[in-house]
Amino acid sequence: MQTTLDDVQTLESRHVLQTYRRQPITFVRGKGVRLYDAQGVEYLDLLSGIGVAALGHANPGLAEAIADQARTLLHTSNLFYHPLQGQLAERLANLSGLPRAFFCNSGTEAVEACLKFARRYWYSRGEPRGEIVALDQSFHGRTIGSLSVTSDEHYRVPFAPLLTGVRFVPPNDRAALTAAVSPNTAAVIVEPIQGEGGVRPLTAAFASAVNEACEKSGALLIADEVQSGLGRTGYPFYFAALGLKPHLVSIGKALGAGVPVGAALISEEVASKIAFGDHGSTYGGNLLACRAALHFLNELVGGGLIAHVGRVGRHFEQRLRAVAAKHSIVKEVRGCGLMWGLELERDAAPVVPAALERRVVVNRTAETVVRLLPPLVLTEAEADEALSRLDGALGTL
Ligand code: PLP
């Protein structure tokens, strides 16, 4: 029997904690960049589950890898070795230049691990440091540590008191950053491109001021690449494109291409100060997560996906700028690769249902920004079709 949207909504309203304001659609299946609702209506997906489904939906190779792993062995815990965790850590080391990985299950856990490792580093050196410098408009996740370095009061206030000693400075304000970082700073944390904050890339000049402030004070640098990392911008990591020199990098989202997995990538200097038992996770880096992530990295590097994002990203940008130029409510177009934001002169919320009516999935963030994070496998023809639908949606405002 077909379950209607009404049935789903009624059941959820009774039993699911009401923390999400969902769009009134039930997606039941996908294929590539296409999603299908319960009635079989087809949508083009320019969001990929907030930057997760990097290989598109129902990717046959990924499905086979997951199924094969499920038939073999899914989970044994971190009390034992398995063959895949080291392989995945090595691949990530080659991609990032950071030689060690700690595996967890989400973006916020990856940030949490970076914050803990920064504290542990200073504790091991016998000079504990309690301060963190973060950026305005940052988003690092919802657990207490990550929330403490997330700037938006709306997320923070109901959960006070948060970690003390966090100072926020405006992104791309070199003077403010330099003034805030001191010999008491344990770490500076930045998103190389702020995602939830409205798709705002840091400038290379600001990145060099961050490097300088960290070098001078000894503060560790954490680059949060949960949204911008792993090919999304056409680079393996956007920190490298900016010239940032992080000691710790948080990743998540696309890493498992839909299977929940995150990681903290760690310099040898920091890793040398971490001891057995300092941190852990029951699920972190289990066989299923590692198998999915290895498959994704094979596609990203060996399969040429990063180069594809570079090419399609340039085409996407051109088309997006042409669409934006037709609508006077669009103030700015920001982004890189396949990570884009359209800053509107007004609240962007009505764009989402207008786009859904035209069968294209987009997202609004930071009140006034339409955010686009399509699957990395998007083709130029799919980009053209999806952006012409978005054009129609913007025309209704
Ligand atoms: N860090 C950044 C930059 C993010 O964009 C997000 C999520 O949007 C997170 C951390 C938190 O990730 P998760 O929702 O997987 O906990």
Coordinates of N, CA and C in Angstrom, one line a residue, residues 147 151-162:
L147 N 29.4 23.8 18.8 CA 28.5 24.9 19.0 C 29.2 26.1 19.6
S151 N 29.1 30.9 15.5 CA 28.8 32.2 16.0 C 27.4 32.6 16.2
D152 N 26.5 32.0 15.4 CA 25.1 32.4 15.4 C 24.4 32.3 16.7
E153 N 23.9 33.4 17.3 CA 23.3 33.4 18.6 C 22.0 32.5 18.6
H154 N 21.4 32.4 17.5 CA 20.2 31.6 17.4 C 20.4 30.2 17.8
Y155 N 21.6 29.7 17.3 CA 21.9 28.3 17.7 C 22.5 28.2 19.1
R156 N 23.1 29.2 19.6 CA 23.9 29.1 20.8 C 23.1 29.4 22.1
V157 N 22.3 30.5 22.0 CA 21.7 31.0 23.3 C 20.9 30.0 24.1
P158 N 20.1 29.1 23.5 CA 19.3 28.2 24.3 C 20.1 27.1 25.0
F159 N 21.4 27.1 24.7 CA 22.3 26.0 25.2 C 23.4 26.5 26.1
A160 N 23.3 27.7 26.5 CA 24.3 28.3 27.4 C 24.3 27.6 28.7
P161 N 25.4 27.5 29.5 CA 26.7 28.1 29.1 C 27.5 27.1 28.2
L162 N 28.1 27.7 27.2 CA 29.0 27.0 26.3 C 30.4 27.1 26.8

